[in-house]
Short mmCIF file of C-alpha atoms in Angstrom, two decimals:
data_model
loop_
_atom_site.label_atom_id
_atom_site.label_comp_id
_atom_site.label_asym_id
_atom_site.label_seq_id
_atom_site.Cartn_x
_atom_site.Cartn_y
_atom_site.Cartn_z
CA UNK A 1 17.06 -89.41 -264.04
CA UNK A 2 20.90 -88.46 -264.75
CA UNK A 3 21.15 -87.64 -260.72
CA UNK A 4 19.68 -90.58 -259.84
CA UNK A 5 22.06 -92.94 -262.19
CA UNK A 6 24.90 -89.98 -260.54
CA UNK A 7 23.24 -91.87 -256.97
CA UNK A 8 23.09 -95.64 -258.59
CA UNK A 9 27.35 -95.38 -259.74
CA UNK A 10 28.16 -94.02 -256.63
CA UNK A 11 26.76 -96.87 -254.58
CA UNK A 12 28.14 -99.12 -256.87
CA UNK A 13 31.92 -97.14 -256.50
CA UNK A 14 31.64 -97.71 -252.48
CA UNK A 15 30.13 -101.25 -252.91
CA UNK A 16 32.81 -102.10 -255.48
CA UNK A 17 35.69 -100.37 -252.82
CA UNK A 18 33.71 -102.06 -249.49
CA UNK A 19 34.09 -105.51 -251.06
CA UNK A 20 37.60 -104.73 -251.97
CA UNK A 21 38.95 -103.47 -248.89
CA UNK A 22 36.98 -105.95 -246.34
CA UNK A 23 36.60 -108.95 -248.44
CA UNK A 24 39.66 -109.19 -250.26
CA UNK A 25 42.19 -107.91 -247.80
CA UNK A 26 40.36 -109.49 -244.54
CA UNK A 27 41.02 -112.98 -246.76
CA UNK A 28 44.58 -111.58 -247.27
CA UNK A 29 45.44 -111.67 -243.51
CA UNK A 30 43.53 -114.47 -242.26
CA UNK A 31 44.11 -116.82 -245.28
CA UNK A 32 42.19 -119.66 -247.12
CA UNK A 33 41.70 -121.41 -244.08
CA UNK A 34 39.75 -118.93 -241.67
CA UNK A 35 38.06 -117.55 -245.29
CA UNK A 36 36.65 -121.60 -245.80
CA UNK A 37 35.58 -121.88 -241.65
CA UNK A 38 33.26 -118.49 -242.36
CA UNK A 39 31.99 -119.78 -245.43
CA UNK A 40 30.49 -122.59 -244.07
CA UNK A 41 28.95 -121.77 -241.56
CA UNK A 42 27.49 -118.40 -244.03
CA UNK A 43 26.58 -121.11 -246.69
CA UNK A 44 23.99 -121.92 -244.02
CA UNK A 45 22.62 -118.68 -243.39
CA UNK A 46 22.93 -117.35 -246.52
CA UNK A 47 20.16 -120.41 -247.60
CA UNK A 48 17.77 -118.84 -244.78
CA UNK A 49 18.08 -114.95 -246.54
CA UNK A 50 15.39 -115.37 -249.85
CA UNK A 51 13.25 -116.54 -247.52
CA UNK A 52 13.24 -114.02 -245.16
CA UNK A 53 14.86 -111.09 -246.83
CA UNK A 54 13.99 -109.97 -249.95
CA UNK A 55 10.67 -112.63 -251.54
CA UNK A 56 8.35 -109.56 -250.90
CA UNK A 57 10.59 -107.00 -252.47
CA UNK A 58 9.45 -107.19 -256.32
CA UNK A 59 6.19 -107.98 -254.65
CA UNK A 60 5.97 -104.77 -253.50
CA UNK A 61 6.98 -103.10 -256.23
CA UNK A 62 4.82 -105.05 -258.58
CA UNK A 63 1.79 -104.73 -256.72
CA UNK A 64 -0.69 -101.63 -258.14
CA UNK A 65 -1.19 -100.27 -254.84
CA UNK A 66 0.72 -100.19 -251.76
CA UNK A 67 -0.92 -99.25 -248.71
CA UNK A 68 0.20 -98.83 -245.03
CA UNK A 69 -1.24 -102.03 -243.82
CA UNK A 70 0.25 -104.10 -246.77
CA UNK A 71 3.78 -102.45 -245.52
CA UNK A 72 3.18 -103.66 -242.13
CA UNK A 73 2.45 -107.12 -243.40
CA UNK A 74 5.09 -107.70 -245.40
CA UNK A 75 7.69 -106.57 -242.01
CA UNK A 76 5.73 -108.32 -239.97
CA UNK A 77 5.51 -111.72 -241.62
CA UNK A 78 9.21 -111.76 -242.82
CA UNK A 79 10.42 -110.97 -239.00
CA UNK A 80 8.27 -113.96 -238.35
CA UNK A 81 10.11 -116.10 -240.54
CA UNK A 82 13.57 -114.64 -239.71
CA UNK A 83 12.70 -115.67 -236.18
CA UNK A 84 12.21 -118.89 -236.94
CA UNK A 85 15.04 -119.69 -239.01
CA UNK A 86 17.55 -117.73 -236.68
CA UNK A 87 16.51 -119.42 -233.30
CA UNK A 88 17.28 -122.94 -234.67
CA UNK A 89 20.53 -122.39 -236.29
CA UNK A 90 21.33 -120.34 -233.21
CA UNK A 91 20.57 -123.19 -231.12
CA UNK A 92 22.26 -125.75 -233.49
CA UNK A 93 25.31 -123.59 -233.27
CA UNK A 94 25.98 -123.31 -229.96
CA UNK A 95 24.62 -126.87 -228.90
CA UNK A 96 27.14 -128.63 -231.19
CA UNK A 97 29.81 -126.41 -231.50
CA UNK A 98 32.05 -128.93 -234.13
CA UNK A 99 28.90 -129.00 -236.42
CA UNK A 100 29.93 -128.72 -240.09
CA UNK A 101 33.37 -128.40 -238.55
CA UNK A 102 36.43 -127.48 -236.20
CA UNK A 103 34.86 -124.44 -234.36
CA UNK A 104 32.29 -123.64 -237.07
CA UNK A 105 28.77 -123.86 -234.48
CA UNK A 106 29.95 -120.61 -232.77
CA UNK A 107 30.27 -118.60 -236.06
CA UNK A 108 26.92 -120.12 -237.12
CA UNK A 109 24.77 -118.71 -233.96
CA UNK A 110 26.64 -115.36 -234.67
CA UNK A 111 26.03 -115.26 -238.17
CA UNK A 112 22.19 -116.44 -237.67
CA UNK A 113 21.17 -112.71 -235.98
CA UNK A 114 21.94 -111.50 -239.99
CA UNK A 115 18.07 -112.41 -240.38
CA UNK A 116 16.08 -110.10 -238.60
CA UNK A 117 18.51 -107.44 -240.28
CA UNK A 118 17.65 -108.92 -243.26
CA UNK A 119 13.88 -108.62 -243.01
CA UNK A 120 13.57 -105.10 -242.31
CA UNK A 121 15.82 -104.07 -245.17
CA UNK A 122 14.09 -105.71 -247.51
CA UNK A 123 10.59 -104.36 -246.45
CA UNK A 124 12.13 -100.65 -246.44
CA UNK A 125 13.64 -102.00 -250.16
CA UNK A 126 10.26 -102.27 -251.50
CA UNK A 127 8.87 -99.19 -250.77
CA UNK A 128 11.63 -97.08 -251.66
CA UNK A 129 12.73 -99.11 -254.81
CA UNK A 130 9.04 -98.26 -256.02
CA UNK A 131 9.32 -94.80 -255.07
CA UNK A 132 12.15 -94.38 -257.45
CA UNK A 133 14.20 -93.29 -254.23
CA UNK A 134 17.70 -94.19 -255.86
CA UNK A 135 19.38 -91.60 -254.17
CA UNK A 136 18.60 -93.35 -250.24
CA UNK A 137 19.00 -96.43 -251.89
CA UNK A 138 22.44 -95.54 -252.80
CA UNK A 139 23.06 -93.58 -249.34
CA UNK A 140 21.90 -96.93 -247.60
CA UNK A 141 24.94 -98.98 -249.36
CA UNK A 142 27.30 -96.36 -248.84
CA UNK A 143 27.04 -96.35 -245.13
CA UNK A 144 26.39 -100.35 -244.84
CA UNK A 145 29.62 -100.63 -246.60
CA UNK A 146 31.55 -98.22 -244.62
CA UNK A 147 30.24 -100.09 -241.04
CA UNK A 148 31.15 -103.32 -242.78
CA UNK A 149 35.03 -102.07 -243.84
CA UNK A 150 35.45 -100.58 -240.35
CA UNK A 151 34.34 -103.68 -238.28
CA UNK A 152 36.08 -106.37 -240.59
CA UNK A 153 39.01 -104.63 -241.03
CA UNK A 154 39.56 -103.68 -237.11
CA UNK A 155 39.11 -107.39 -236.26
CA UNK A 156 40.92 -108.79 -239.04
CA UNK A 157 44.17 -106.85 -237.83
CA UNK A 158 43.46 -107.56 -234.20
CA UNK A 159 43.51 -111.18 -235.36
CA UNK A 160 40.35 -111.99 -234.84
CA UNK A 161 40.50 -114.56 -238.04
CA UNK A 162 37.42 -115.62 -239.31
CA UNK A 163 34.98 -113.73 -236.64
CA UNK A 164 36.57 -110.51 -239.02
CA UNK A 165 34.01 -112.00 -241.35
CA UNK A 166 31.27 -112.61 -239.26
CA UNK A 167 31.57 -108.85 -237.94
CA UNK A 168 32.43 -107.81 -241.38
CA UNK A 169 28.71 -109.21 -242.05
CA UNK A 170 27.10 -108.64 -239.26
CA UNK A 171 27.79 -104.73 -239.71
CA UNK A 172 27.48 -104.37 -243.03
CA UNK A 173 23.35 -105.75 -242.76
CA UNK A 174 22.58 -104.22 -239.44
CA UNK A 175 23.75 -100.68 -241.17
CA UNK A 176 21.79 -101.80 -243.83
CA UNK A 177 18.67 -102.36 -242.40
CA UNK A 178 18.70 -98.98 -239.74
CA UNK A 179 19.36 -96.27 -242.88
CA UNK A 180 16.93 -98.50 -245.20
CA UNK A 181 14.08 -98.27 -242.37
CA UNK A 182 14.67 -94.57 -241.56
CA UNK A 183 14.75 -93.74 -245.45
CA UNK A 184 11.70 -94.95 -245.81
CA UNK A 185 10.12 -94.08 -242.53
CA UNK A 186 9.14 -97.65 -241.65
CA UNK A 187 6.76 -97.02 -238.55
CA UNK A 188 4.49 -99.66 -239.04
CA UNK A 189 1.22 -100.37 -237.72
CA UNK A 190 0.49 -103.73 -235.29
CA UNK A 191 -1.40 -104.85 -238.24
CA UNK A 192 -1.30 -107.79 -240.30
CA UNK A 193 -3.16 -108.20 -243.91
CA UNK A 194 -3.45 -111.82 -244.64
CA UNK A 195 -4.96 -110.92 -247.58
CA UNK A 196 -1.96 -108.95 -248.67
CA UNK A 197 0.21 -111.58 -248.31
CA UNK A 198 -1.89 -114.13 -249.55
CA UNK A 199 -2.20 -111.69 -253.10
CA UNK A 200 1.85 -111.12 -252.51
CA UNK A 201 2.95 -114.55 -251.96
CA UNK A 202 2.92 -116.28 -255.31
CA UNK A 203 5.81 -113.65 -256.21
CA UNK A 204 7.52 -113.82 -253.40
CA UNK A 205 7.38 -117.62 -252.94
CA UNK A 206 8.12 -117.81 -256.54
CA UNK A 207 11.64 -115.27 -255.71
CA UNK A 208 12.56 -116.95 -252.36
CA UNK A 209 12.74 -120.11 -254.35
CA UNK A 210 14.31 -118.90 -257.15
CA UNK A 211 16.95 -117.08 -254.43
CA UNK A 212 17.31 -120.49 -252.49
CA UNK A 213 17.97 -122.49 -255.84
CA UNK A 214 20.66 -120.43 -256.86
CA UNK A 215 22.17 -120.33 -253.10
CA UNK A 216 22.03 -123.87 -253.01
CA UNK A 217 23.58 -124.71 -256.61
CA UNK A 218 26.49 -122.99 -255.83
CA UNK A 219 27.13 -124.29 -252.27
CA UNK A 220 26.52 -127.58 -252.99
CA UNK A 221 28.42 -127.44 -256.00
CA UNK A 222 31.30 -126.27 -253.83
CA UNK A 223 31.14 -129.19 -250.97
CA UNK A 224 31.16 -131.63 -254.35
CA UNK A 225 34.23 -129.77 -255.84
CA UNK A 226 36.24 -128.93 -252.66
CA UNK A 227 36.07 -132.64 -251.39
CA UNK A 228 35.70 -131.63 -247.49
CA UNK A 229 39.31 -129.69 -248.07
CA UNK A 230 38.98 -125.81 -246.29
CA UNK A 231 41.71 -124.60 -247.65
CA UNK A 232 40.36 -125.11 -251.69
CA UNK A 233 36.62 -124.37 -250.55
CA UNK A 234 38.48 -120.92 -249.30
CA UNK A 235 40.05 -120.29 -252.30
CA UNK A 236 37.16 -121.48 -254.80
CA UNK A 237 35.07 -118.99 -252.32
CA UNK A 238 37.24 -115.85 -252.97
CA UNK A 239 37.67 -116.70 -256.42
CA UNK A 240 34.16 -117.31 -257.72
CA UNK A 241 33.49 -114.31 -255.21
CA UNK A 242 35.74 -111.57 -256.84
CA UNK A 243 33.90 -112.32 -260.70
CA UNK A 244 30.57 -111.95 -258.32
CA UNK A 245 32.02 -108.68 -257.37
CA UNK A 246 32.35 -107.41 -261.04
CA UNK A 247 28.55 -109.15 -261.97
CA UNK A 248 26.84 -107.27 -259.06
CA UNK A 249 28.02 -103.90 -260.63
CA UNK A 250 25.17 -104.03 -262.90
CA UNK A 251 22.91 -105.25 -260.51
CA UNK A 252 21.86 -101.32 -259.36
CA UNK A 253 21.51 -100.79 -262.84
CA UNK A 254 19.35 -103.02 -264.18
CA UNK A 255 17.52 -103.88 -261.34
CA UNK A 256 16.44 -99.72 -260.71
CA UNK A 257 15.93 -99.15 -264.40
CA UNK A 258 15.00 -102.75 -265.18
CA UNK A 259 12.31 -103.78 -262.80
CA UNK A 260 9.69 -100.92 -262.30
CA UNK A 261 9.91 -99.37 -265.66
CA UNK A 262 9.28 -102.81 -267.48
CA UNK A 263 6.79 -103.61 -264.39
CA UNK A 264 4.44 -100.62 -265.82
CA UNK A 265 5.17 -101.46 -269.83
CA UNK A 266 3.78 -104.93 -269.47
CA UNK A 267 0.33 -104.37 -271.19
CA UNK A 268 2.24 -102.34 -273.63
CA UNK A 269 4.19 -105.29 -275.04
CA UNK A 270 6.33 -102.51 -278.12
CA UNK A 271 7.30 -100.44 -275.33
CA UNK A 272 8.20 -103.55 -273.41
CA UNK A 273 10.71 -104.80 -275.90
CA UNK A 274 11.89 -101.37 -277.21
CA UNK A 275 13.53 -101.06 -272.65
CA UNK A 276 14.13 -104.38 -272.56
CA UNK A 277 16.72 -104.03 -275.71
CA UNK A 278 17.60 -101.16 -274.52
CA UNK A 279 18.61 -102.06 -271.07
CA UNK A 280 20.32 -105.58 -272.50
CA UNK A 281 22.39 -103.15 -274.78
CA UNK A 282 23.44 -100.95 -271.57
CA UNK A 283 24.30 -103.97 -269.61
CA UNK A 284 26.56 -105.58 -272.62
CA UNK A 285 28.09 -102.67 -273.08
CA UNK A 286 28.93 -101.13 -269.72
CA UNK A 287 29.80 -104.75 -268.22
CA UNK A 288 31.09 -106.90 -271.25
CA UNK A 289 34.16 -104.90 -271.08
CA UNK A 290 34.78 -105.01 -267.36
CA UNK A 291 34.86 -109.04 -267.58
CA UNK A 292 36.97 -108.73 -269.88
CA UNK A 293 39.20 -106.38 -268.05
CA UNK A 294 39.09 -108.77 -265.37
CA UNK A 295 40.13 -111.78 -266.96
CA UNK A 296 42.93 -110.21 -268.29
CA UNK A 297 44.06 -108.74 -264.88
CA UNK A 298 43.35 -111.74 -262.65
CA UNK A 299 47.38 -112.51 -261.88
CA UNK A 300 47.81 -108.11 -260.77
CA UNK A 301 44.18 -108.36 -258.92
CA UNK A 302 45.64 -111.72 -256.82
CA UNK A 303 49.10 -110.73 -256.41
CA UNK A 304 47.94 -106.88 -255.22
CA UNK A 305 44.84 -107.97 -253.46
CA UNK A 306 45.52 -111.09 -251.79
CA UNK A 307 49.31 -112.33 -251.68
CA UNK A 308 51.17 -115.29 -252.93
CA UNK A 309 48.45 -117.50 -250.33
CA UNK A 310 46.13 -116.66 -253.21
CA UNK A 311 47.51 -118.15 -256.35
CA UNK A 312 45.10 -120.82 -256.90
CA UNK A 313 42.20 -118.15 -258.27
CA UNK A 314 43.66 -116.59 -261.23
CA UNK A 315 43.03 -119.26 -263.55
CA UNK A 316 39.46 -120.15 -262.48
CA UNK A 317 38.50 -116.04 -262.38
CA UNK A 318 39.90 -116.08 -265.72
CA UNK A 319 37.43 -118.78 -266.71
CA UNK A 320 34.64 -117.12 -265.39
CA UNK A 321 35.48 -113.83 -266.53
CA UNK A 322 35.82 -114.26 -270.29
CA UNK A 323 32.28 -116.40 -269.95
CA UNK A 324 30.77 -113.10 -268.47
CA UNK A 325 32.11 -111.12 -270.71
CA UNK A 326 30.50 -112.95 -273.52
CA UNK A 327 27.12 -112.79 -271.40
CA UNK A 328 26.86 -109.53 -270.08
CA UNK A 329 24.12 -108.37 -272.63
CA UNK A 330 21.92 -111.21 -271.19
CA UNK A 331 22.19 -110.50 -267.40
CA UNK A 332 18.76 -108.27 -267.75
CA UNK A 333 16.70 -111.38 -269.39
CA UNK A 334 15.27 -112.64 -266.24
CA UNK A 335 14.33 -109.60 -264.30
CA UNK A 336 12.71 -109.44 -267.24
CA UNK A 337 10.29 -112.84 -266.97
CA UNK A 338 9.66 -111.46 -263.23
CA UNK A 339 8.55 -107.51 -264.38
CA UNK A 340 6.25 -109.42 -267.23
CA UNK A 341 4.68 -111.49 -264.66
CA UNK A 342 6.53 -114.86 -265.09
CA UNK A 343 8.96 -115.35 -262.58
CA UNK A 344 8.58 -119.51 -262.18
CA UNK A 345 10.38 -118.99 -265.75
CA UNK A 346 13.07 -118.06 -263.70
CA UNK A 347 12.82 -120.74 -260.98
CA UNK A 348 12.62 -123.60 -263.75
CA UNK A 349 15.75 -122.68 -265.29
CA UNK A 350 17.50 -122.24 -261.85
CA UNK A 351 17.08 -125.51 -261.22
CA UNK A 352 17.57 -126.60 -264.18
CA UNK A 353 20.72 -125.22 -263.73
CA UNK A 354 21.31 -126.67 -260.31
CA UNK A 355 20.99 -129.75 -261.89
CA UNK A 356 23.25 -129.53 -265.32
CA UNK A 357 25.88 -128.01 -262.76
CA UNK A 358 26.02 -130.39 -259.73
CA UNK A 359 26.07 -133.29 -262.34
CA UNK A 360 29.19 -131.69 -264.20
CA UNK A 361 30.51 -131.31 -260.50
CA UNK A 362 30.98 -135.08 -260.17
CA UNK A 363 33.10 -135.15 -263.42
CA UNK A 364 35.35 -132.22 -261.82
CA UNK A 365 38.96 -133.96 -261.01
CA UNK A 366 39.39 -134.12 -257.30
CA UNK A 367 41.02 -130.86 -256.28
CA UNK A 368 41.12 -128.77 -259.29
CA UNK A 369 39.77 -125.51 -258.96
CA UNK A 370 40.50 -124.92 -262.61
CA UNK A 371 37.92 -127.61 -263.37
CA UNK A 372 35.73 -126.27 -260.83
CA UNK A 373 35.77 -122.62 -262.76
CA UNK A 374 34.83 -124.69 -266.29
CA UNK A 375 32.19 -126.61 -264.89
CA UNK A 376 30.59 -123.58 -263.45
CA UNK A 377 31.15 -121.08 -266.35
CA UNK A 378 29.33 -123.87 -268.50
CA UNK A 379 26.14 -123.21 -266.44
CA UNK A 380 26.71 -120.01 -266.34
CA UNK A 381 26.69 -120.09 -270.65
CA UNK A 382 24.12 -122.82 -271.03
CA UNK A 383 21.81 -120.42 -268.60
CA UNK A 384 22.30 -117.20 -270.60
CA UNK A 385 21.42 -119.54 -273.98
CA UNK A 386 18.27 -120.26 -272.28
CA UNK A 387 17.29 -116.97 -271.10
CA UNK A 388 17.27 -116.05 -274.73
CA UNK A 389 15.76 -118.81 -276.18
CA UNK A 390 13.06 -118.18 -273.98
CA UNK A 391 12.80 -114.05 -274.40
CA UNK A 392 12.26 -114.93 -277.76
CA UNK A 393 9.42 -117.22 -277.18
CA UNK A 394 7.42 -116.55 -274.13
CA UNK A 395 8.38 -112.25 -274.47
CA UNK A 396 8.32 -111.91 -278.27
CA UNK A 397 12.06 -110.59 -277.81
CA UNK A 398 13.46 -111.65 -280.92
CA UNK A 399 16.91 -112.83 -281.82
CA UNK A 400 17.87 -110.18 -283.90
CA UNK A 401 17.23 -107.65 -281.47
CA UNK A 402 19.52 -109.96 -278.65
CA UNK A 403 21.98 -110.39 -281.58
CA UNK A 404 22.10 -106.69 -281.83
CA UNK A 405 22.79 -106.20 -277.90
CA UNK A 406 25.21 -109.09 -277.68
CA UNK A 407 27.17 -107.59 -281.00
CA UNK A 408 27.41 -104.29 -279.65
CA UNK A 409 28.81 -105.55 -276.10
CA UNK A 410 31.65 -107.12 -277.51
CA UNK A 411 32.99 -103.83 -279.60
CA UNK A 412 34.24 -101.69 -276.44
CA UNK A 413 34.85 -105.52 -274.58
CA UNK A 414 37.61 -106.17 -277.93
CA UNK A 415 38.85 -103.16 -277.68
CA UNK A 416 40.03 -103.33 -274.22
CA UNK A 417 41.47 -106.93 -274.68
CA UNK A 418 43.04 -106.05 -277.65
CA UNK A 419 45.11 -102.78 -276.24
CA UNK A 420 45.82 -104.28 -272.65
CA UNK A 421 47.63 -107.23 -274.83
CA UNK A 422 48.64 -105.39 -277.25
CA UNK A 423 50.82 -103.07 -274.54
CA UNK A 424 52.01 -106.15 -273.09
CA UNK A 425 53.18 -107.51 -276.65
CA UNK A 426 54.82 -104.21 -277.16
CA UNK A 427 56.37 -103.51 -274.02
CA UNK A 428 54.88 -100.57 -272.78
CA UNK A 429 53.73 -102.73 -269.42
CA UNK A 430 57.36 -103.81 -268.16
CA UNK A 431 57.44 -106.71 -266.05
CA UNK A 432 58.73 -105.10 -263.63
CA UNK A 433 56.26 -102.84 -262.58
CA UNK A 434 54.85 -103.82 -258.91
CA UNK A 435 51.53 -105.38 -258.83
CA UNK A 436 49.37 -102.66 -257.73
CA UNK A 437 50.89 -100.33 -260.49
CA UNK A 438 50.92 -102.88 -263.08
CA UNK A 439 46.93 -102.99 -262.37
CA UNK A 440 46.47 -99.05 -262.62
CA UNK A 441 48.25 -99.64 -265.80
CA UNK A 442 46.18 -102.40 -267.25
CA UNK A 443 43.14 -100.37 -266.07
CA UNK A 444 44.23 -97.08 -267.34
CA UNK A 445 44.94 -98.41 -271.19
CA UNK A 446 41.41 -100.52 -271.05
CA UNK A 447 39.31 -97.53 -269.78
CA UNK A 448 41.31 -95.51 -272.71
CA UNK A 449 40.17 -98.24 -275.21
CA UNK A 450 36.88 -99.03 -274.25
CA UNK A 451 35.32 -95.71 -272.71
CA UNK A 452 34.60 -93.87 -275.91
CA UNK A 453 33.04 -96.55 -277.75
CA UNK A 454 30.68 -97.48 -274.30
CA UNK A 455 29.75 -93.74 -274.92
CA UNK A 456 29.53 -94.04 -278.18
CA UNK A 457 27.54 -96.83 -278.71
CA UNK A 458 25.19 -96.23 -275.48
CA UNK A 459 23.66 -93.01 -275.94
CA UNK A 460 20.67 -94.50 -278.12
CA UNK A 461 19.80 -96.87 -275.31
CA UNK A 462 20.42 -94.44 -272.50
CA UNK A 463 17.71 -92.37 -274.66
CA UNK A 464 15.34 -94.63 -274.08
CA UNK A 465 15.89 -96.14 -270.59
CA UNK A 466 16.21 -92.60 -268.71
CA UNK A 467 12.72 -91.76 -270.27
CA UNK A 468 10.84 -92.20 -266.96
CA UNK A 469 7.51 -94.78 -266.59
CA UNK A 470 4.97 -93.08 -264.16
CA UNK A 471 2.40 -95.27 -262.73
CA UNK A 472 -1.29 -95.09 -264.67
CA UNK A 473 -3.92 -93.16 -262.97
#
């Protein structure tokens, strides 16, 4: 299990430095503008993907057995549905080229052959995220990452502007889904279960609507905010996109550990709660403090990352940031309601959510991106409250025990915010420094601070999650 968490951090490290280095610096040289033409037309797409994707993913891994013919099912009925949500954006792209915008149609019909990519990854997901496979897993990112720094990179210097982005994406999934298939030997038969799917489907329906709520809340909360201006809907995009960067770091984690292991402790409802704490207290702990880092070194990440075109982001990633950081212990709670067999849970307070944010999008001040970032990290508060509220009731996960978690998270998350600010207060940061350095710094004298008490404080609840759940006989 410690060479397979080894596997999980080193896909994160290359995820983390793929985002960085295509993401960040393709926005660099393009700018706001080209970043806000690719976004639309990927807001599109992107509401296509839970459909297609990744609803039979926990399926699979939920279900008791997985046979040969169910694995053919699943690929064959989510290439189905990528097909028919790729042809008519494809068509709808190139047939009115102006839709949604200046030049956006094009980048739509490109963007639209992401689905078929998508449905084979997620098929070869399920069966190697049940097999415990962490290691292909993380071999998978790594090389989907590389594709996608090589291809946006290389177009973003040849000036390619926002197609960088589309082959930035377009790489990255297509790697994706060729090492995902071969890992898990995805031959499949011309065979198609409907029973399968028809024993699958309440999960997956249940996860492509939960995905498509949460796709949609943000994207419409964005067309409210923006006001129909590119150049803030780029910058918004980039900014709520580098906190997404630091909140997908756990996702590895607690989705690997999370998901099966709970999956198989269901009927044993002690057992349940003891991982479930235990993987809350891992999350708080290893993440709480990397918010917090990141709030703190939001004006070094923008000035090093992106360039003076950039400004506009440091106060709204600040705003999300120190919310995160407050709810990092939480981030676990829903794959929880999904591994105990109540995912609509999950779907209710998503649009719930949708709802509470979209309505404090109309109070937003025209323009302000700040305001933006507070209406947002409201949700983002009001959804962790819930989550725990709900653990408590429907899971039996008491408030003590998420009092515990949350406590413990903030420890090593003080301690970093109290030396980086405390070296600024005394001078040992100069001013001076350049940006990039001035970042090292910050993140040198935070890892100091914080490491040893994540240690610390984490090696009861590593105890317990690295115990490994085998399937019953």
């Amino acid at each position: 299990m410690k060479r397979q968490a080894g596997w999980i951090a080193a896909e994160t490290a290359a995820g983390l430095l793929g985002t960085v280095l295509t993401t960040f610096l393709v926005s660099r040289i393009v700018g706001p503008a080209e970043v806000g033409r690719a976004a639309l037309a990927g807001a599109v797409v992107m509401l296509a993907q839970p459909f297609v994707g990744y609803c039979f993913t926990n399926a699979m891994v939920q279900r008791a057995r997985l046979s040969d013919a169910d694995i053919a099912s699943v690929l064959w009925t989510s290439l189905a549905l990528a097909f028919a949500f790729a042809v008519p954006l494809a068509a709808a792209g190139l047939l009115l080229p102006d839709w949604l915008g200046p030049g956006v149609g094009p980048v739509l019909a490109a963007l639209s052959l992401m689905l078929p990519f998508n449905a084979v990854e997620g098929t070869a997901n399920g069966v190697l995220l049940r097999a415990y496979t962490f290691r292909v897993l993380a071999l998978r990112g790594i090389g989907a990452h590389s594709a996608g720094l090589a291809a946006g990179l290389s177009l973003a210097l040849a000036g390619w502007g926002a197609w960088a982005l589309v082959g930035q994406q377009l790489a990255f999934f297509g790697t994706a889904a060729v090492l995902a298939a071969a890992f898990a030997r995805l031959v499949p038969s011309l065979v198609l279960r409907r029973d399968a799917i028809r024993e699958m489907s309440p999960i997956a329906v249940t996860a492509a609507a939960t995905g498509l709520a949460g796709r949609i809340g943000f994207r419409l909360f964005l067309l409210v905010v923006a006001g129909g201006s590119p150049g803030l809907a780029g910058l918004l995009q980039i900014a709520f996109r580098i906190v997404e960067v630091a909140r997908e770091l756990p996702t590895p984690f607690v989705h690997r550990y999370g998901l099966p292991a709970l999956s198989r402790l269901r009927a044993d409802r002690p057992a349940f709660l003891r991982r479930l704490e235990a993987v809350c207290r891992l999350s708080g702990l290893a993440f709480a403090p990397v918010f917090a880092g990141l709030a703190l070194c939001a004006p070094e990440v923008q000035a090093a990352l992106l360039g003076p075109a950039w400004a506009g982001i440091v106060v709204p990633v600040r705003v999300l940031s120190a919310t995160l950081a407050f709810a990092a212990f939480g981030l676990p709670l829903g794959l929880a309601f999904v591994a105990a067999g109540m995912p609509k849970v999950n779907l209710w307070l998503t649009l719930g959510g949708l709802a509470f944010v979209l309505l404090l999008a109309s109070l937003v001040p025209e323009g302000s991106g700040e305001g933006a970032a507070a209406a947002w990290a409201l949700m983002l508060a009001g959804e962790v409250a819930a989550l725990g509220a709900l653990a408590a009731w429907r899971l039996g996960f008491r408030p003590v025990r998420q009092l515990r978690a949350w406590a413990t998270a903030l420890l090593p998350a003080a301690a970093v915010a109290a030396a980086v600010l405390g070296a600024e207060a005394a001078g040992v940061l100069p001013p001076t420094l350049p940006p990039l350095a001035f970042l090292a710094a910050k993140v040198a004298i935070g890892v100091a601070a914080g490491g040893p008490l994540i240690v610390l404080l984490g090696r009861p609840a590593w105890r317990e999650v690295a115990e490994p759940v085998l399937d019953k006989p």
